[in-house]
PDB file of C-alpha atoms in Angstrom:
ATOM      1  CA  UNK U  77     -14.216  84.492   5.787  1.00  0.00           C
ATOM      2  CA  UNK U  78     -13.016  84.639   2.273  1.00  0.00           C
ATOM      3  CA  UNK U  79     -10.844  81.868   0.659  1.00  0.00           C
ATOM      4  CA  UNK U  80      -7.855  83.379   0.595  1.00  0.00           C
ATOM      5  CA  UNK U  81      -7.876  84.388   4.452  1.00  0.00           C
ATOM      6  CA  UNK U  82      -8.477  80.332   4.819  1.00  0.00           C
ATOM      7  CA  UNK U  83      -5.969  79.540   2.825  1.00  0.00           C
ATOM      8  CA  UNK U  84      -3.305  81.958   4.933  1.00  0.00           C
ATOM      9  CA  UNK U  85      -4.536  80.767   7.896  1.00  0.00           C
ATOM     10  CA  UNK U  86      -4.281  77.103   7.336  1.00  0.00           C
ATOM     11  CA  UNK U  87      -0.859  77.856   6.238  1.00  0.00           C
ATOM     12  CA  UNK U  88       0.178  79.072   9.526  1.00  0.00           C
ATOM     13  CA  UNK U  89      -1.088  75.800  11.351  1.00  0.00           C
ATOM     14  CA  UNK U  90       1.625  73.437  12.465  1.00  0.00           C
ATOM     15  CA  UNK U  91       2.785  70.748  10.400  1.00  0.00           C
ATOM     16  CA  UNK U  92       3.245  68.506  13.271  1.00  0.00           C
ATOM     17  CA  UNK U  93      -0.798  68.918  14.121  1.00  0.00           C
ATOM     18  CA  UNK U  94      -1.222  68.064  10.458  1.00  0.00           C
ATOM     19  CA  UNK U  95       1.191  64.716  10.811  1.00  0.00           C
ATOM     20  CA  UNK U  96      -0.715  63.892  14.232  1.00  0.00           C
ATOM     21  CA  UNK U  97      -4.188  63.832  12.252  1.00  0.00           C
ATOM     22  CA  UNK U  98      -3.296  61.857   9.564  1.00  0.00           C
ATOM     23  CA  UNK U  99      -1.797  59.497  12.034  1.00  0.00           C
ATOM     24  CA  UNK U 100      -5.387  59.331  14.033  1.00  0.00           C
ATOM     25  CA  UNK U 101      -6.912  58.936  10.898  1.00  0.00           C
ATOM     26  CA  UNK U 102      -4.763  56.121   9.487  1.00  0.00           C
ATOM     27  CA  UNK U 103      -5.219  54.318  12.659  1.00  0.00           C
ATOM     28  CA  UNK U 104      -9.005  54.475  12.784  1.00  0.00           C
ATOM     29  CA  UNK U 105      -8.634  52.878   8.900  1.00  0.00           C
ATOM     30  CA  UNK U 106      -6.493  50.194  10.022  1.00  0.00           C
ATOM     31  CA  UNK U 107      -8.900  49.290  13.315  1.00  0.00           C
ATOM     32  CA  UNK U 108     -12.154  49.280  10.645  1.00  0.00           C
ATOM     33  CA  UNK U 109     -10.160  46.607   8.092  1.00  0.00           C
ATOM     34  CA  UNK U 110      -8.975  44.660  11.263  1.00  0.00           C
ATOM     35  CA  UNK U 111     -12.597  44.913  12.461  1.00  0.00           C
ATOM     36  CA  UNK U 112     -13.859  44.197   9.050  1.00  0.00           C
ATOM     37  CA  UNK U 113     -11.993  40.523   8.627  1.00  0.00           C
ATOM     38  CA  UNK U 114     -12.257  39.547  11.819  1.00  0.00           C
ATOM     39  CA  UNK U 115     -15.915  39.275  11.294  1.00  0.00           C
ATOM     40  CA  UNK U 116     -15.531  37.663   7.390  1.00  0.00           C
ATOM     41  CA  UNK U 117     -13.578  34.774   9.250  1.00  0.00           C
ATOM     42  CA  UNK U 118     -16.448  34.117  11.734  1.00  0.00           C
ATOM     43  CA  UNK U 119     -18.738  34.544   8.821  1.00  0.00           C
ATOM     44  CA  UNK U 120     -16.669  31.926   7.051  1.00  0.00           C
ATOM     45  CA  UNK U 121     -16.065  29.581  10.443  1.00  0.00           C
ATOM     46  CA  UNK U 122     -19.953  29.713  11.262  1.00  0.00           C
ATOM     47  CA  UNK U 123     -21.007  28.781   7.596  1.00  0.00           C
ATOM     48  CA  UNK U 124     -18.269  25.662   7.322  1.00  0.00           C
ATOM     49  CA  UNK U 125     -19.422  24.375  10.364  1.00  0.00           C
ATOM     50  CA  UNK U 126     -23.622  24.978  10.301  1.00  0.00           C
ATOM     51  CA  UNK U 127     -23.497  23.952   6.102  1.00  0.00           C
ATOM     52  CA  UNK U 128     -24.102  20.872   5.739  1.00  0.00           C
ATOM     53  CA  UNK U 129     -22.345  20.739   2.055  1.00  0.00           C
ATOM     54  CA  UNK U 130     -19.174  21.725   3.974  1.00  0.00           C
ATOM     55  CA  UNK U 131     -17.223  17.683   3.888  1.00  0.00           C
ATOM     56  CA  UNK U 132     -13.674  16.866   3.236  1.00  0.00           C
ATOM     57  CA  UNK U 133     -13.285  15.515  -0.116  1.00  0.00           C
ATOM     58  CA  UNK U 134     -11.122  12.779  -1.450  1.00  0.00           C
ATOM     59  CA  UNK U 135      -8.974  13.345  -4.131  1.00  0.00           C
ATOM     60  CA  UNK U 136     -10.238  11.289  -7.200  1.00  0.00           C
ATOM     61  CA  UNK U 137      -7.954  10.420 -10.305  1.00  0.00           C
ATOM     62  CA  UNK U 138      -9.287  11.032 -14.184  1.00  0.00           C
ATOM     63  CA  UNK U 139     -10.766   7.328 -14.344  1.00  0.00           C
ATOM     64  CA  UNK U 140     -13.417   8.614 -11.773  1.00  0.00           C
ATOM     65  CA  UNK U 141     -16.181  10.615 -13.095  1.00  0.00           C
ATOM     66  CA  UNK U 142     -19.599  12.571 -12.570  1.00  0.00           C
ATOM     67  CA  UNK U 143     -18.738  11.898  -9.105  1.00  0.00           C
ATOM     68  CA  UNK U 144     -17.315  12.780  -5.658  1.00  0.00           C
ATOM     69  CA  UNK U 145     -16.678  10.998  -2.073  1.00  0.00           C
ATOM     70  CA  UNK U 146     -16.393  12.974   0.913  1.00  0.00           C
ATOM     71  CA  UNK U 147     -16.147  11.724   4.477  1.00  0.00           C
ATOM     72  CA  UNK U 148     -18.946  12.461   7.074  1.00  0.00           C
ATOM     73  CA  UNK U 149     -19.925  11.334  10.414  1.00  0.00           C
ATOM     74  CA  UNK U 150     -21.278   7.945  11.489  1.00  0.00           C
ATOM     75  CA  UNK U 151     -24.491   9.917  12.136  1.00  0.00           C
ATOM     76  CA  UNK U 152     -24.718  10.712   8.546  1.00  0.00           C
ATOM     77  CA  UNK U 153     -25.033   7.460   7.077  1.00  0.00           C
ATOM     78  CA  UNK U 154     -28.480   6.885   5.477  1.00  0.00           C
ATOM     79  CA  UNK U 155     -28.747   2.863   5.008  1.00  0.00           C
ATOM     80  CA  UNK U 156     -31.820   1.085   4.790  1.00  0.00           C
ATOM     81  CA  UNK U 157     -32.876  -2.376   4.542  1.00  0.00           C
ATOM     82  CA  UNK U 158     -30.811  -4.533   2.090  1.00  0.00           C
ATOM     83  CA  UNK U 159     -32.145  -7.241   0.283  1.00  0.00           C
ATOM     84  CA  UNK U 160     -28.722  -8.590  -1.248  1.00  0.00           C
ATOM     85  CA  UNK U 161     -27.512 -12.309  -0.979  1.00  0.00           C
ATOM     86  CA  UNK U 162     -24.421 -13.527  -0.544  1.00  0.00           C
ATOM     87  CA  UNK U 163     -23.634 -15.348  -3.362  1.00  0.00           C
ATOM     88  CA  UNK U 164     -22.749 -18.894  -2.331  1.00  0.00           C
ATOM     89  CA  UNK U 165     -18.970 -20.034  -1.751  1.00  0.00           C
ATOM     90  CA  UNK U 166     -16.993 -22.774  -0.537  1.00  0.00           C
ATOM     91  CA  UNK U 167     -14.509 -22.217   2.146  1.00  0.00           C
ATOM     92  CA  UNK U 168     -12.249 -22.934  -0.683  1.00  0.00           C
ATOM     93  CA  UNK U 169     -13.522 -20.586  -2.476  1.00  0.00           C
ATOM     94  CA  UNK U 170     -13.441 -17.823  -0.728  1.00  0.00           C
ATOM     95  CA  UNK U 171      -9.873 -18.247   0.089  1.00  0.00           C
ATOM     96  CA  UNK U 172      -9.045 -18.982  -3.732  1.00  0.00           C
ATOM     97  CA  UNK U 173     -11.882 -16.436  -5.800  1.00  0.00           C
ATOM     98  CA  UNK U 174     -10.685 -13.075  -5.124  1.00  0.00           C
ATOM     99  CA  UNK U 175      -7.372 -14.107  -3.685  1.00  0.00           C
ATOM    100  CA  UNK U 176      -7.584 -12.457  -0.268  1.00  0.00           C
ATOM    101  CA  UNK U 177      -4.491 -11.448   1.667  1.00  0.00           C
ATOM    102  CA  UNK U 178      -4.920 -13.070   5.121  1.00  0.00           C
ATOM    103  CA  UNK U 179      -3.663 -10.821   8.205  1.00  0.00           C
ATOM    104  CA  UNK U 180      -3.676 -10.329  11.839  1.00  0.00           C
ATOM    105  CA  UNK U 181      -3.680  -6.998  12.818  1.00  0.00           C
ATOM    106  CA  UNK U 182      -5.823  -4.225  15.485  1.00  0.00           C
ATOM    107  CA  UNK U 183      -8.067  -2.017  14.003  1.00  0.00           C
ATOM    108  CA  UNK U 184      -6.876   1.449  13.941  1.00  0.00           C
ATOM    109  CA  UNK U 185      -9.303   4.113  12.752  1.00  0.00           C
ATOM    110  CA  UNK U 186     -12.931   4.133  11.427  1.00  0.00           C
ATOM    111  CA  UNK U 187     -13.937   6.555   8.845  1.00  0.00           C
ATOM    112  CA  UNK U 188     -17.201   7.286   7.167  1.00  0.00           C
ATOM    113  CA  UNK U 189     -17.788   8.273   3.835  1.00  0.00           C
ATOM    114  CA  UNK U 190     -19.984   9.767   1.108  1.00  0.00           C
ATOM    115  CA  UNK U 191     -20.465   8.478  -2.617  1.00  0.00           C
ATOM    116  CA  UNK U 192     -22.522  10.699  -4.429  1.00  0.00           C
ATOM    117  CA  UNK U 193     -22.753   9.384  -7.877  1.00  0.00           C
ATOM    118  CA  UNK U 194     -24.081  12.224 -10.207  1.00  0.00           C
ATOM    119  CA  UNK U 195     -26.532  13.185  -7.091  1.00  0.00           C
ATOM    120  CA  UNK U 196     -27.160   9.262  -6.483  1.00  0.00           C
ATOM    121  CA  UNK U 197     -25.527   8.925  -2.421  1.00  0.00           C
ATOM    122  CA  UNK U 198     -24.285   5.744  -1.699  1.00  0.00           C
ATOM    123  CA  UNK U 199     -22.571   4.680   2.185  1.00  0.00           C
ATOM    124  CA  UNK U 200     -19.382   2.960   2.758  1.00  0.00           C
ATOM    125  CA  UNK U 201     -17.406   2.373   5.616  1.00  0.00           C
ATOM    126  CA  UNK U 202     -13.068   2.703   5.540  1.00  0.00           C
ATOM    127  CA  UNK U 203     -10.764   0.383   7.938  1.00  0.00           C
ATOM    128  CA  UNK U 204      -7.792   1.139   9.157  1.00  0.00           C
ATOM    129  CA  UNK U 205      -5.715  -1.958  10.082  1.00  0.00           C
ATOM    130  CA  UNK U 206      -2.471  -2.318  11.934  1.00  0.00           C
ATOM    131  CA  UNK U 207      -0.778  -5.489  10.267  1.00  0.00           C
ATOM    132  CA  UNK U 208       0.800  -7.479  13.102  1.00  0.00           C
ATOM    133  CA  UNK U 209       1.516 -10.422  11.231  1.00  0.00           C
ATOM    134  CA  UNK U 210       1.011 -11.621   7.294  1.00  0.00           C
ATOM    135  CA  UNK U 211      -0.242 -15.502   6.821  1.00  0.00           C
ATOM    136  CA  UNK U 212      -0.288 -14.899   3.101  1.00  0.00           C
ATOM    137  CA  UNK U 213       0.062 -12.300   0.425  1.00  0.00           C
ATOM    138  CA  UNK U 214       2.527  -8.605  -0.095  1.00  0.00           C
ATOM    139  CA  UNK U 215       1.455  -6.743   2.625  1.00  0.00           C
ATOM    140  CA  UNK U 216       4.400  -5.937   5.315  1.00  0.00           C
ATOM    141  CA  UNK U 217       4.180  -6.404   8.743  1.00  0.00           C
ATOM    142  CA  UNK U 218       4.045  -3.560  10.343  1.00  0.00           C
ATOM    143  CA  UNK U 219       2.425  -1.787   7.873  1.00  0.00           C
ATOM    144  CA  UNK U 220      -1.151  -0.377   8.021  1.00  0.00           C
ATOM    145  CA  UNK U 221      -3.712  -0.959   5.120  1.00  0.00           C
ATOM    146  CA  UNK U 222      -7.192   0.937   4.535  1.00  0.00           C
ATOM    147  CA  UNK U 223     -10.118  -1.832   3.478  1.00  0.00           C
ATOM    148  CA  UNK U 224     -13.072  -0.446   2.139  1.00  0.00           C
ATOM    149  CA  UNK U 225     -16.436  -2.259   3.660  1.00  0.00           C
ATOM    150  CA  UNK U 226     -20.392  -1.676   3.758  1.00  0.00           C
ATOM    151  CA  UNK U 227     -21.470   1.120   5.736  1.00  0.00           C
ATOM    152  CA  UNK U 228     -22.003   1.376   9.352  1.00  0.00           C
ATOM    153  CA  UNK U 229     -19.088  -0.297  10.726  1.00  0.00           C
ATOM    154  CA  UNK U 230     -18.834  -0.481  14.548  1.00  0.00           C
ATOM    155  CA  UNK U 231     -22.757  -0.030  14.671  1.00  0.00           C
ATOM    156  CA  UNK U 232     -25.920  -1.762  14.065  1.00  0.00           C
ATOM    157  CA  UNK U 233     -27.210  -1.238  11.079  1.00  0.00           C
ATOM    158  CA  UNK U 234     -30.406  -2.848   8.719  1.00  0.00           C
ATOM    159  CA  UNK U 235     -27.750  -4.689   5.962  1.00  0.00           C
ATOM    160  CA  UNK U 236     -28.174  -8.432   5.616  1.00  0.00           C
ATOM    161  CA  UNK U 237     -24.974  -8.797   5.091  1.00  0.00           C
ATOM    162  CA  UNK U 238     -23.173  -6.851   7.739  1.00  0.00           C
ATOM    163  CA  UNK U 239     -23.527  -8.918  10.945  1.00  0.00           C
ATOM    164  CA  UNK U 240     -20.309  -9.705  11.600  1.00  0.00           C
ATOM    165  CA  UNK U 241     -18.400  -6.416  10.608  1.00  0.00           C
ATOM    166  CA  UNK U 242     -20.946  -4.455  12.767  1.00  0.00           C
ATOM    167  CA  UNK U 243     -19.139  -6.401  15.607  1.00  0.00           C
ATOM    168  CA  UNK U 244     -15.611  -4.911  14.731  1.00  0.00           C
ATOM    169  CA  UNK U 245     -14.585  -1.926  17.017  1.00  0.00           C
ATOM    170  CA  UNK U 246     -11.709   0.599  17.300  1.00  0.00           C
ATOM    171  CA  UNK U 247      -8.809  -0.954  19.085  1.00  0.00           C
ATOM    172  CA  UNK U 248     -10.150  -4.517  18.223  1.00  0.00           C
ATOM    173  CA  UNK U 249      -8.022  -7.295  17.303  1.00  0.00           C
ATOM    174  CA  UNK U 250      -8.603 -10.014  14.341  1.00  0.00           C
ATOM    175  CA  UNK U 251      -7.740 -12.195  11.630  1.00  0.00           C
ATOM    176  CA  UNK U 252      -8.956 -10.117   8.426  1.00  0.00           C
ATOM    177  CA  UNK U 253      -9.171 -11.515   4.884  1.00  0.00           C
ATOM    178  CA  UNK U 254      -9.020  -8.183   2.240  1.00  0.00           C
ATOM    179  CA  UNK U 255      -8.625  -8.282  -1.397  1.00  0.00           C
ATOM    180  CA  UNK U 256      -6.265  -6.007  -3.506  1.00  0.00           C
ATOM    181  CA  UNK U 257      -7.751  -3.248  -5.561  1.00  0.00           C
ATOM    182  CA  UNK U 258      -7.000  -3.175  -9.095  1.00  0.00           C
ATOM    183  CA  UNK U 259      -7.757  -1.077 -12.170  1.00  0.00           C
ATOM    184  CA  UNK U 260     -10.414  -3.395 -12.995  1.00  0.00           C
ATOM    185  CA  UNK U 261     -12.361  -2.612  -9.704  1.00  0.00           C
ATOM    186  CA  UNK U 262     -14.687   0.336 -10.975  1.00  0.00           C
ATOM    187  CA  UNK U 263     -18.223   1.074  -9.475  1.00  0.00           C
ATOM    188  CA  UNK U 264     -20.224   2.930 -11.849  1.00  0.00           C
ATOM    189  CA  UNK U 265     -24.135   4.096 -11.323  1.00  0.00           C
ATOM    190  CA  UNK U 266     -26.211   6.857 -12.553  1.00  0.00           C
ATOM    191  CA  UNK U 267     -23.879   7.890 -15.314  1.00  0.00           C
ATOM    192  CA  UNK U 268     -21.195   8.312 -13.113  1.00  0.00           C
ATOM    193  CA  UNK U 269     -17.655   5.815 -11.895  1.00  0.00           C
ATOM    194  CA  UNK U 270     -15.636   5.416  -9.177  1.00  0.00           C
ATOM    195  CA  UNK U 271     -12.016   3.990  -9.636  1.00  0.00           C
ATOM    196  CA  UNK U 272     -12.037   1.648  -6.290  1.00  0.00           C
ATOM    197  CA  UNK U 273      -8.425   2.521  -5.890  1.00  0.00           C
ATOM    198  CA  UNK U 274      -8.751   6.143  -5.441  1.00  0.00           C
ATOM    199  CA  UNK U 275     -10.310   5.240  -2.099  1.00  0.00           C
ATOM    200  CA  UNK U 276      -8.725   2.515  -1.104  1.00  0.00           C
ATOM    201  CA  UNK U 277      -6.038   0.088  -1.863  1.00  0.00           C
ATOM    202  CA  UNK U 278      -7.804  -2.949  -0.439  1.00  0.00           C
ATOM    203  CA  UNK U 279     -11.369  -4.187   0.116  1.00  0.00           C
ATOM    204  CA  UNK U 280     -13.696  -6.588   1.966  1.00  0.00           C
ATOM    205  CA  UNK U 281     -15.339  -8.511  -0.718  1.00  0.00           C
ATOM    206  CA  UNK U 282     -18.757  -8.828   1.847  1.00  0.00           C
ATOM    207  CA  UNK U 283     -18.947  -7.556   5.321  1.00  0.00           C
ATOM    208  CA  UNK U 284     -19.514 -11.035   6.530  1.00  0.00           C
ATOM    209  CA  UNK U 285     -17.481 -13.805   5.491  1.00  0.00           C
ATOM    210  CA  UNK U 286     -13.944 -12.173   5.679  1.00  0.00           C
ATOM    211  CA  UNK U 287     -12.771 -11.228   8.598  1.00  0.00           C
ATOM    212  CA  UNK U 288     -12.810 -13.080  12.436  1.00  0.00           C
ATOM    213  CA  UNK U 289     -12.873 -10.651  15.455  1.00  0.00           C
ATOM    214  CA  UNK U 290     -11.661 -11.052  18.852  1.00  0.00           C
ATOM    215  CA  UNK U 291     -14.581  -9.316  20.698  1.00  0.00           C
ATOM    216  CA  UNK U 292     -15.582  -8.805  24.426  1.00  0.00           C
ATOM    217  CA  UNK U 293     -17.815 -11.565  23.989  1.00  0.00           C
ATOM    218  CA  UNK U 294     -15.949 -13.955  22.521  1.00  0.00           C
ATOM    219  CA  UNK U 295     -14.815 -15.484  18.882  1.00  0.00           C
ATOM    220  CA  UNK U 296     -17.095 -13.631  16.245  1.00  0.00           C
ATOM    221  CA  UNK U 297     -16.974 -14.842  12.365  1.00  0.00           C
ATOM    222  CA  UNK U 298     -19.111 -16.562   9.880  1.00  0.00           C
ATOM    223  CA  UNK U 299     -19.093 -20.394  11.441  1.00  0.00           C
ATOM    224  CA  UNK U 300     -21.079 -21.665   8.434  1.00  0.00           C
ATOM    225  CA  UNK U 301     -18.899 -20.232   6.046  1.00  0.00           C
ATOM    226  CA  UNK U 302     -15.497 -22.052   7.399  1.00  0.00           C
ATOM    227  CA  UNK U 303     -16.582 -26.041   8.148  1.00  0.00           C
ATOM    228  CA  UNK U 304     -12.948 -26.324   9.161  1.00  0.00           C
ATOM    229  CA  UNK U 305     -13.269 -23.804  11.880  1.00  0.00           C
ATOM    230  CA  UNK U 306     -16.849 -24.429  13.148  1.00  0.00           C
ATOM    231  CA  UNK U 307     -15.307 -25.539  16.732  1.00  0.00           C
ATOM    232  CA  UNK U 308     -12.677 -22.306  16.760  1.00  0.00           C
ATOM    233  CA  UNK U 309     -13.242 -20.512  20.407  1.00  0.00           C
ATOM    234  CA  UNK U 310     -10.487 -18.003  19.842  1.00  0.00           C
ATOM    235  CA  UNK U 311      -8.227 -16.139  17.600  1.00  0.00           C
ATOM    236  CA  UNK U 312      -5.281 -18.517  18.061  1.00  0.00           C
ATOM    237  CA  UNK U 313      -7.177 -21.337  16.596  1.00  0.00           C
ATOM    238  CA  UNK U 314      -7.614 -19.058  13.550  1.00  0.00           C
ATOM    239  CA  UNK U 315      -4.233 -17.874  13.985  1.00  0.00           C
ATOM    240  CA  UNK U 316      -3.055 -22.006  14.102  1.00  0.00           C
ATOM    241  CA  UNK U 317      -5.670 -22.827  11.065  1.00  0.00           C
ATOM    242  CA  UNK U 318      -4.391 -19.934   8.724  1.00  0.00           C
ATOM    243  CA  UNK U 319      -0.440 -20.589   9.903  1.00  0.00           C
ATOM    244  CA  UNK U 320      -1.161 -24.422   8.434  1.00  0.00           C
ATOM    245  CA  UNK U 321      -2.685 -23.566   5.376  1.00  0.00           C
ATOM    246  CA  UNK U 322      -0.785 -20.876   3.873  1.00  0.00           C
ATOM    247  CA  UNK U 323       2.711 -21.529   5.125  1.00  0.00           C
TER     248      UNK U 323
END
């Protein structure tokens, strides 16, 4: 057949047979795309959850740098032995060095989190308080406050100076002592530095001495540290202690 005879007779086919195989055609197009990024998204779904580099970041401000925090799961933490003191205070002391903000409140939320300074990793833990009622300082009743703390919160872990907080639970009640981030809080290692208060807004100063937990077995809180409330057997003779001091 010659081209011109193909050319007549393609020319006498109708244009609605034409139409109908484009249509076919564009179909089959649109399944293969539809096809296509269905299976980029469970590409994309399987790799952000099996990579382990896949973490939520927090936000950090211009004084932070060399540096991100992320959160990750309590399972995550990597804390070893610690060989840190507690440098030695007076009950006085503790409630006049750092100026604490004394509060009752029920823990709220637990989070994890990640410090990687400039490939250095370093653990923390961040509490979320409920603030029932305000014995001293700015903080509203009411209100909820996040407190930085030592890693491992709500578990047992290997840090001398975490017995206490590794009592403290979601849902728990207590009597909590945090300090007040300020531009002058900045944790730097390896080259790199964290502004405190792009984490948090308030700290514990030591996971030991600052805080007194109602727990299922009882009053829980440094005795040694507070001579004045050595013979305390529950939250309300905290409660009565803190009441008298500060107000």
């Amino acid at each position: 057949m010659n081209r011109d005879r193909l050319t007549r007779l393609m020319g006498d086919v109708d244009d609605r047979f034409v139409e109908e195989s484009m249509m076919v055609e564009a179909k089959k197009r649109r399944h293969w795309h539809w096809m296509g990024g269905l299976v980029a998204a469970a590409a994309v779904t399987l790799f952000a959850v099996t990579w382990d580099g896949f973490k939520e970041l927090i936000p950090l401000s211009d004084s932070s740098s060399n540096m991100s925090v992320a959160y990750i799961d309590e399972g995550d933490i990597d804390v070893g032995m610690s060989s840190a003191n507690l440098a030695e205070m007076s009950e006085d002391e503790l409630f006049s060095k750092w100026e604490p903000a004394v509060v009752q409140g029920v823990v709220k939320q637990i989070d994890h989190i990640e410090l990687d300074f400039n490939g250095q990793e370093e653990y923390q833990s961040i509490v979320t308080i409920g603030v029932t009622d305000v014995y001293r300082g700015d903080i509203e009743q009411g209100s909820t406050i996040q407190v930085l703390t030592v890693a491992g919160v709500g578990s047992e872990v290997l840090q001398s100076d975490a017995d206490v907080i590794s009592e403290l639970r979601l849902g728990m009640e207590g009597i909590f002592m945090p300090r007040r981030h300020d531009a002058s809080h900045v944790w730097s290692q390896n080259g790199a530095s964290l502004q405190v208060m792009d984490v948090s807004d308030y700290g514990f100063p030591d996971g030991e001495r600052y805080m007194f937990l109602n727990t299922d077995e009882g009053l829980v809180f440094s005795r040694d540290a507070y001579p004045s409330l050595r013979g305390a057997e529950t939250l309300d003779d905290v409660e009565a202690f803190m009441m008298e001091r500060f107000r």
